[in-house]
Structure formats: structure tokens, C-alpha cells
Tab-separated table of C-alpha atoms and ligand atoms in Angstrom:
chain	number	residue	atom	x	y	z
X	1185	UNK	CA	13.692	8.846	16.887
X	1186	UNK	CA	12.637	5.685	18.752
X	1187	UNK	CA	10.051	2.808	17.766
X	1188	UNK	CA	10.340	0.915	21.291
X	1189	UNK	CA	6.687	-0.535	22.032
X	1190	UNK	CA	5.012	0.257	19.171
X	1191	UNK	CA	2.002	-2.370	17.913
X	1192	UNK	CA	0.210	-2.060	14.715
X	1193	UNK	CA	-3.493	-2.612	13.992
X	1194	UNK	CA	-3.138	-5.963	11.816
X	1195	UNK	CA	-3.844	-5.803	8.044
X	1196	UNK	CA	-7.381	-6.311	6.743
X	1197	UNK	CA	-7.219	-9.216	4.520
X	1198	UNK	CA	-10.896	-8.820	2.792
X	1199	UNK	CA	-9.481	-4.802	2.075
X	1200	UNK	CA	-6.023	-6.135	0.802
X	1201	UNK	CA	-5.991	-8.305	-2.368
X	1202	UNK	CA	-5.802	-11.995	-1.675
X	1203	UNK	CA	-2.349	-13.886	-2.641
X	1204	UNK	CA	-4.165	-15.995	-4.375
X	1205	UNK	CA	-6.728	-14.692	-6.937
X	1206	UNK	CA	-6.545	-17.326	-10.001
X	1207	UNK	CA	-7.772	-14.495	-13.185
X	1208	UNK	CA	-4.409	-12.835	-12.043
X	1209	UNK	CA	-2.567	-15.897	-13.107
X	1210	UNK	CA	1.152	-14.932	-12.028
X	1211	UNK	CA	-0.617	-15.226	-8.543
X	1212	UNK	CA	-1.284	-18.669	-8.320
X	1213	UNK	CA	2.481	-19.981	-8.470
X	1214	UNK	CA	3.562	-16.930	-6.060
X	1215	UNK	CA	0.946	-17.403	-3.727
X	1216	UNK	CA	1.664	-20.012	-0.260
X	1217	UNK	CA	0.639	-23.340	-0.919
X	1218	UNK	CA	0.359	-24.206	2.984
X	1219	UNK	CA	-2.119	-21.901	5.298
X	1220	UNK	CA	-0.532	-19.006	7.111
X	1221	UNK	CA	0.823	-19.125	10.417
X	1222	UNK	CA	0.069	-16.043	12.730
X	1223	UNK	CA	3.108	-14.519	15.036
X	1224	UNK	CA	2.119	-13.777	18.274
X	1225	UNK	CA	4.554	-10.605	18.301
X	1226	UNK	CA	6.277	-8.390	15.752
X	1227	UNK	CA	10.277	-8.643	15.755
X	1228	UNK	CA	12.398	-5.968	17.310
X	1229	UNK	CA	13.451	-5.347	13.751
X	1230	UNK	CA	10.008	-5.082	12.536
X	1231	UNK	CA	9.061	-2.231	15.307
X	1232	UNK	CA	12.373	-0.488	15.675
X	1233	UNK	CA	13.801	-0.053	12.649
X	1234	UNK	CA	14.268	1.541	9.746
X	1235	UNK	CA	15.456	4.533	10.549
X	1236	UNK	CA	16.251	6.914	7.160
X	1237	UNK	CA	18.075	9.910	9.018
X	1238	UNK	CA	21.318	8.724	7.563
X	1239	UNK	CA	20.094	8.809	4.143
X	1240	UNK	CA	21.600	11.432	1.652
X	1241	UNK	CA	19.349	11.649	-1.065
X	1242	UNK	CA	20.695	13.252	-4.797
X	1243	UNK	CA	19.166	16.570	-5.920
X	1244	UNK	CA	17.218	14.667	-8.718
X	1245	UNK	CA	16.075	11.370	-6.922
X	1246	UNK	CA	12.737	12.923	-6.699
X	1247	UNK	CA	12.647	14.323	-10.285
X	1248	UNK	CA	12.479	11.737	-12.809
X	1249	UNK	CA	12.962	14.560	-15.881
X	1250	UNK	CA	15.909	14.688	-14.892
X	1251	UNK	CA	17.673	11.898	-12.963
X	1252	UNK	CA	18.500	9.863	-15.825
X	1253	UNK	CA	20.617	12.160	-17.833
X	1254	UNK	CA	21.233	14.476	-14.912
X	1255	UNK	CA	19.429	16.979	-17.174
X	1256	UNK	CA	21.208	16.075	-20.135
X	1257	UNK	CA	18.004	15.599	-22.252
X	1258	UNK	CA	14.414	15.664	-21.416
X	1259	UNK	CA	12.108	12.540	-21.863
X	1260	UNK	CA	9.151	12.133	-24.051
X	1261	UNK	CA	5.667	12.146	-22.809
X	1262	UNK	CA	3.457	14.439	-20.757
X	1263	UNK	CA	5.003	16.187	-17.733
X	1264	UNK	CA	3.485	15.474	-14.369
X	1265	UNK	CA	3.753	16.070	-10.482
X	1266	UNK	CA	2.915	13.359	-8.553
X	1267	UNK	CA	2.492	14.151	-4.898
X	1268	UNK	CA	0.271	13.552	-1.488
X	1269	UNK	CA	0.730	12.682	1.887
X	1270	UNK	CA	1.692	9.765	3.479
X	1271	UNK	CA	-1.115	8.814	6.704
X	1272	UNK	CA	-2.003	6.135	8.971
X	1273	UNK	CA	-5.349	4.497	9.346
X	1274	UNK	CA	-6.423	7.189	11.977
X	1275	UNK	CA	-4.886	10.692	9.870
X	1276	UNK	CA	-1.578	10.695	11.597
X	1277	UNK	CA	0.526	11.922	9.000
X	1278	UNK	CA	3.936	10.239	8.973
X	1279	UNK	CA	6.766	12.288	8.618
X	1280	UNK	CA	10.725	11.211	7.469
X	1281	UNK	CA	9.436	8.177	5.667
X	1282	UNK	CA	10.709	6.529	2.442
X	1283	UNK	CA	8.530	6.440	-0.734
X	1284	UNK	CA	10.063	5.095	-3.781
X	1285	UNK	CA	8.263	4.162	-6.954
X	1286	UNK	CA	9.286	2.846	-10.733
X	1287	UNK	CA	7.146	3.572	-13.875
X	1288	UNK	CA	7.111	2.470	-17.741
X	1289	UNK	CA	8.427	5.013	-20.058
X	1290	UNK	CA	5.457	7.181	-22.034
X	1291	UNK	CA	4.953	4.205	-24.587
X	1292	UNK	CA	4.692	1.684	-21.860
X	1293	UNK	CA	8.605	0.295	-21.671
X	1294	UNK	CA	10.453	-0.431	-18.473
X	1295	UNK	CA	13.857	0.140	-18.714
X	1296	UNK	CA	14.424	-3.480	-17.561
X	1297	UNK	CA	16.469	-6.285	-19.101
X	1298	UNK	CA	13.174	-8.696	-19.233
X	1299	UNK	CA	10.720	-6.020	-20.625
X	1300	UNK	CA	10.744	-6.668	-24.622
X	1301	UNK	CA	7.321	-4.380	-25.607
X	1302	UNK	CA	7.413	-3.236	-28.979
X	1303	UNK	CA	7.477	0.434	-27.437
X	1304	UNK	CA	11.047	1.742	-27.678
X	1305	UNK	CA	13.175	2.862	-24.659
X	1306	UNK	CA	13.361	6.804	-23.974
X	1307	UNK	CA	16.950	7.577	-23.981
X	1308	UNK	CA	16.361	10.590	-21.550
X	1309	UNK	CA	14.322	8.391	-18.900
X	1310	UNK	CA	14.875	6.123	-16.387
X	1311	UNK	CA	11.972	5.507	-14.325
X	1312	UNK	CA	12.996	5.019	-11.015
X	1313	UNK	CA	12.424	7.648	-8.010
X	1314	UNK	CA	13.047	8.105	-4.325
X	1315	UNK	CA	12.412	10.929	-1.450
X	1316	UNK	CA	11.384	11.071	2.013
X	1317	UNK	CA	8.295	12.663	3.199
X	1318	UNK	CA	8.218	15.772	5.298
X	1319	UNK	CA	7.475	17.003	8.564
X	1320	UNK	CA	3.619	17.123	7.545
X	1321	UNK	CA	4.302	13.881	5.855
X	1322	UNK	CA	4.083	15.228	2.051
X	1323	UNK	CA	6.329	13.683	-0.453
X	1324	UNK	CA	6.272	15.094	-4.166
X	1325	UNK	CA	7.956	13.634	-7.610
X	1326	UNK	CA	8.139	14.882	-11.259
X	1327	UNK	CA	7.934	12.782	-13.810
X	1328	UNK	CA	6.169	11.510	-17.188
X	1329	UNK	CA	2.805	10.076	-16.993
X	1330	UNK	CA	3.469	6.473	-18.178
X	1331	UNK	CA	1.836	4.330	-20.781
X	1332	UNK	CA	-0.464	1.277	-19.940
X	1333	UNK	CA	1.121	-1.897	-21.769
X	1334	UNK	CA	0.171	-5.305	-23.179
X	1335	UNK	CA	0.936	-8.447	-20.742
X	1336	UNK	CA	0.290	-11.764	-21.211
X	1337	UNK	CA	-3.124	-12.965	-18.798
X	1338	UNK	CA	-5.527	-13.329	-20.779
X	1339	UNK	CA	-5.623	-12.728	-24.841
X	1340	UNK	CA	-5.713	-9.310	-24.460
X	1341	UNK	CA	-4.997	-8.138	-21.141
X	1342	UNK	CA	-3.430	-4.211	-20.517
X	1343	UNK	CA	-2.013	-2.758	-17.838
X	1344	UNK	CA	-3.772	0.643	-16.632
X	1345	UNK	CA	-1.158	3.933	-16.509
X	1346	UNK	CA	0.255	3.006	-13.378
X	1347	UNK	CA	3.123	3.678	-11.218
X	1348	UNK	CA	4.513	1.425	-8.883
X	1349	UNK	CA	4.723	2.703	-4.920
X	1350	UNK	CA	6.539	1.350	-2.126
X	1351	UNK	CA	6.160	3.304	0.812
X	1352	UNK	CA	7.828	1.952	4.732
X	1353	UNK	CA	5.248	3.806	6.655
X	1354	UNK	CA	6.566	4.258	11.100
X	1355	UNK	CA	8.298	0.968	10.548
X	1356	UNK	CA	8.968	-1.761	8.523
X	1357	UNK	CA	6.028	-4.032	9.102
X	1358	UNK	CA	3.819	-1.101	8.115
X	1359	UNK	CA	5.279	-1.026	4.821
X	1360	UNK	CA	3.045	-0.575	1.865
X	1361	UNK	CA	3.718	-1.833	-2.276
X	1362	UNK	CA	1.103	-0.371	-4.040
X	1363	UNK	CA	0.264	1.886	-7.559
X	1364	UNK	CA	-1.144	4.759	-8.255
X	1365	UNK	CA	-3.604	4.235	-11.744
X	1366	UNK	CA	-5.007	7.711	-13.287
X	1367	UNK	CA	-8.461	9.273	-12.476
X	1368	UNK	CA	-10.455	8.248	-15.904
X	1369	UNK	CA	-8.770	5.920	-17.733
X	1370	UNK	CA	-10.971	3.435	-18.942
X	1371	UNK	CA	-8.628	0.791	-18.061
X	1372	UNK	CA	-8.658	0.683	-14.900
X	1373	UNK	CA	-11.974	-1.427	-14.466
X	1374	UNK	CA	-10.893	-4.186	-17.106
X	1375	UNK	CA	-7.455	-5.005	-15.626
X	1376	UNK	CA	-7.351	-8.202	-14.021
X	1377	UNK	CA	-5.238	-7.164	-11.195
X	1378	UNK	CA	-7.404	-4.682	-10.242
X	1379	UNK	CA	-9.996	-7.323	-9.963
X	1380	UNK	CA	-8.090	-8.750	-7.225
X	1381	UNK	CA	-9.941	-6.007	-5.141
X	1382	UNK	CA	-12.713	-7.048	-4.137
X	1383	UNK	CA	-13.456	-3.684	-2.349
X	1384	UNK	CA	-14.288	-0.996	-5.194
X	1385	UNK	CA	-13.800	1.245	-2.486
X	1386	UNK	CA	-10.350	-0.251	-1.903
X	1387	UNK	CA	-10.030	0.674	-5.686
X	1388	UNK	CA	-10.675	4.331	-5.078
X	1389	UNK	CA	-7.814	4.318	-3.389
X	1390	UNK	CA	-5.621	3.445	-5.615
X	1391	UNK	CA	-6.635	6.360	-8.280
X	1392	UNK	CA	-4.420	9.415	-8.336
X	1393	UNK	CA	-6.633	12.408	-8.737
X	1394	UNK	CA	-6.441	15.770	-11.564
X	1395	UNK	CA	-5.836	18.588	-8.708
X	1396	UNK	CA	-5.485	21.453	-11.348
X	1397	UNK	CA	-4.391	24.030	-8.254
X	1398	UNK	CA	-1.069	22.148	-8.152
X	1399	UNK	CA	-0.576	21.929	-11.499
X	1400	UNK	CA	2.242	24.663	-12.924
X	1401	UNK	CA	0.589	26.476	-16.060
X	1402	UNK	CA	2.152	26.171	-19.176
X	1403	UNK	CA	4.550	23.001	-17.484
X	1404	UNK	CA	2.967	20.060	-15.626
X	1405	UNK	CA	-0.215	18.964	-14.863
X	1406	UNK	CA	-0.140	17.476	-11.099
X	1407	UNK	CA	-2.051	14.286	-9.895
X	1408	UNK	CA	-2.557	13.980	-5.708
X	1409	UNK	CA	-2.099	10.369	-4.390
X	1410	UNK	CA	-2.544	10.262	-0.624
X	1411	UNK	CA	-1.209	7.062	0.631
X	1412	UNK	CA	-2.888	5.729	4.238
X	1413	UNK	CA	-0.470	2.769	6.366
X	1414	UNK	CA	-1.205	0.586	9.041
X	1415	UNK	CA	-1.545	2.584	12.582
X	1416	UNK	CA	0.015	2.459	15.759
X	1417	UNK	CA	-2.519	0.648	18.475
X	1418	UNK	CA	-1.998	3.031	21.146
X	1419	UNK	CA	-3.555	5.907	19.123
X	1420	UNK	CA	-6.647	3.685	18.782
X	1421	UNK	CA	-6.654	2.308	21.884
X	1422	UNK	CA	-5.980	4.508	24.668
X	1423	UNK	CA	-5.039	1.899	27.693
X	1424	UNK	CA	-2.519	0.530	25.480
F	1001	FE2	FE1	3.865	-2.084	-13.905
């Protein structure tokens, strides 16, 4: 597979969060204190790589009911399939690409060193996933829908159910960190860093949807989360 020549539409800012949005206060001492400077060009590592093909990936990377204990024991909580396909701006599906994501347990716990919420640890769960998409650029995980949890914003700010998405898209300056919150849950529109939107549109986005004809009866409900990246320029622009 080769990358050579490929350009990318540029990111829309005003559709993207800001780095700086002050009622998401871990944002203002992340965010650049100096104005951005624009590159004129992409690197050569930006546009060629990365290429996965060498990746082996373990039976269970995908299933997160059983990669912690390698089946072992079977975590709490309510048994889901996450899945959708993986897009760029103009419907190209992209195929072969990387999509990991991380999740609290069922009470809202990361297993993570720095996470001390009240909710206890799930000795059968780990929370972490990986798989690469396929030729139609689909990519599918099972797992436990996770909590929403308590973090310290404002006096009483909670986190949505979310799970965290990183997904590398044709190359690595399309790549994509985003979440995937749950159709309906009244959290969603008082969390502050869903506020950073400014978009609601750009929040329907974010909101894996019920899609009860891939759900497995008397097993796992299944939620579809299609996920769109950055597109090539040439697609959109045919002298190019
Ligand atoms: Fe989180």
C-alpha cells in the first residue's frame, strides 16, 4: 500500500472543539499559550506512514469480555457490541485502519493507577481494546457498557457513558481521538466537555446509536458508531 502524494482537506476548527474552552478547566493549562503556526506541507511521515500490515493482533484484542482474563471470568455490567465503519469526509470507507479505544469499568473505574473513584475495580475487566477495520472499513468490539463517573470541574460535574476512540484514519495526520457517549442518556447535554462543541450537530456525532438488528438475543445489545476522518484532496478536487 502506498501514501505518496496524498493531501488532506484541513481540519475545521469551528466543527472541532477549541483547545481552549475555559468551563472545561483541564483545558486552559493544556491549551498553547502562543498562536498557532500553519505548515505549508505535511511531513513525509505524516502522508506515508503508518502502515499496520505487520500487525498481529491477539484473538481477544477486540473482545473486551474476555481479554483481561483470557476468558477466565466474565466482567460485571451489561454486555454490548460496539461497531461501525470507519469513513472519510466524502463516504470513502477506509479499510486496514487502526481503532483502539479504553473505557471505565460498569461502575465508572479505570483500571489506572491515578483513578481513585469510590467504584471498585472489576477483577474480570480491563478496558482496553484494539482491531483493524476491514476491507469495507467496519471494525466491531465487545465489551461492557461503562459507567459515567464523578470528576472534579465544577461541584458536581459527571462524565456521560463514554468510551474513548482513537482511530489513524489513511494516515497519520488524519488521525482522530474521540468518544462514543450513548443515545439517551441524560448526561450527555450537562457535561462540560461536551460543551466544548459548539456544533450540536458536531454532538450528534459523537452518540452511538441502539441498532436492535445487530444486537444477539438473549446476549448483547449492539450500539453503531460510524466514525468519519479527514479526506484525501484529490477525491474532492479532481485536477489535483
Ligand atoms: Fe473517560
Amino acid at each position: 500500500m502506498t501514501h505518496d502524494n496524498k493531501r488532506f482537506v484541513a481540519r475545521d476548527r469551528n466543527w472541532h472543539p477549541p483547545a481552549y474552552a475555559p468551563g472545561y478547566k483541564t483545558s486552559v493549562a493544556r491549551s498553547p499559550q502562543q498562536a498557532l503556526m500553519s505548515m505549508q506541507q505535511p511531513t513525509v511521515s505524516e502522508l506515508t506512514g503508518p502502515d499496520f500490515s505487520h500487525l498481529r493482533l491477539g484473538p481477544y484484542d477486540n473482545d473486551l469480555l474476555m481479554n483481561f482474563t483470557q476468558g477466565e471470568g466474565l466482567p460485571q455490567g451489561e454486555r454490548i457490541i460496539m461497531f461501525g465503519r470507519v469513513m472519510d469526509q466524502f463516504g470513502k470507507p477506509v479499510p486496514h485502519t487502526l481503532v483502539e479505544m479504553w473505557q471505565a469499568n460498569a461502575g465508572g473505574r479505570y483500571r489506572h493507577k491515578k483513578d481513585a473513584y469510590l467504584a471498585p475495580l472489576d477483577p474480570h475487566f480491563g478496558g482496553v481494546g484494539r482491531c483493524l477495520t476491514d476491507d469495507q472499513g467496519f471494525y466491531r468490539f465487545r465489551t461492557i457498557k461503562p459507567g459515567p463517573y464523578p470528576w472534579p470541574n465544577d461541584v458536581n460535574s459527571w462524565r456521560p457513558a463514554h468510551i474513548h476512540v482513537s482511530v489513524t484514519g489513511p494516515s497519520t495526520s488524519t488521525r482522530l481521538i474521540t468518544q462514543m457517549y450513548f443515545e439517551g442518556d441524560p448526561l450527555i447535554p450537562l457535561c462540560p466537555i461536551v460543551h466544548t462543541l459548539k456544533d450540536p450537530e458536531a454532538v450528534e456525532t459523537m452518540v452511538g446509536r441502539l441498532d436492535m438488528a445487530n444486537s444477539r438475543p438473549m446476549d448483547c445489545l449492539a450500539y453503531r458508531f460510524d466514525i468519519v476522518v479527514r479526506g484525501e484532496l484529490q477525491t474532492y478536487f479532481e485536477n489535483q
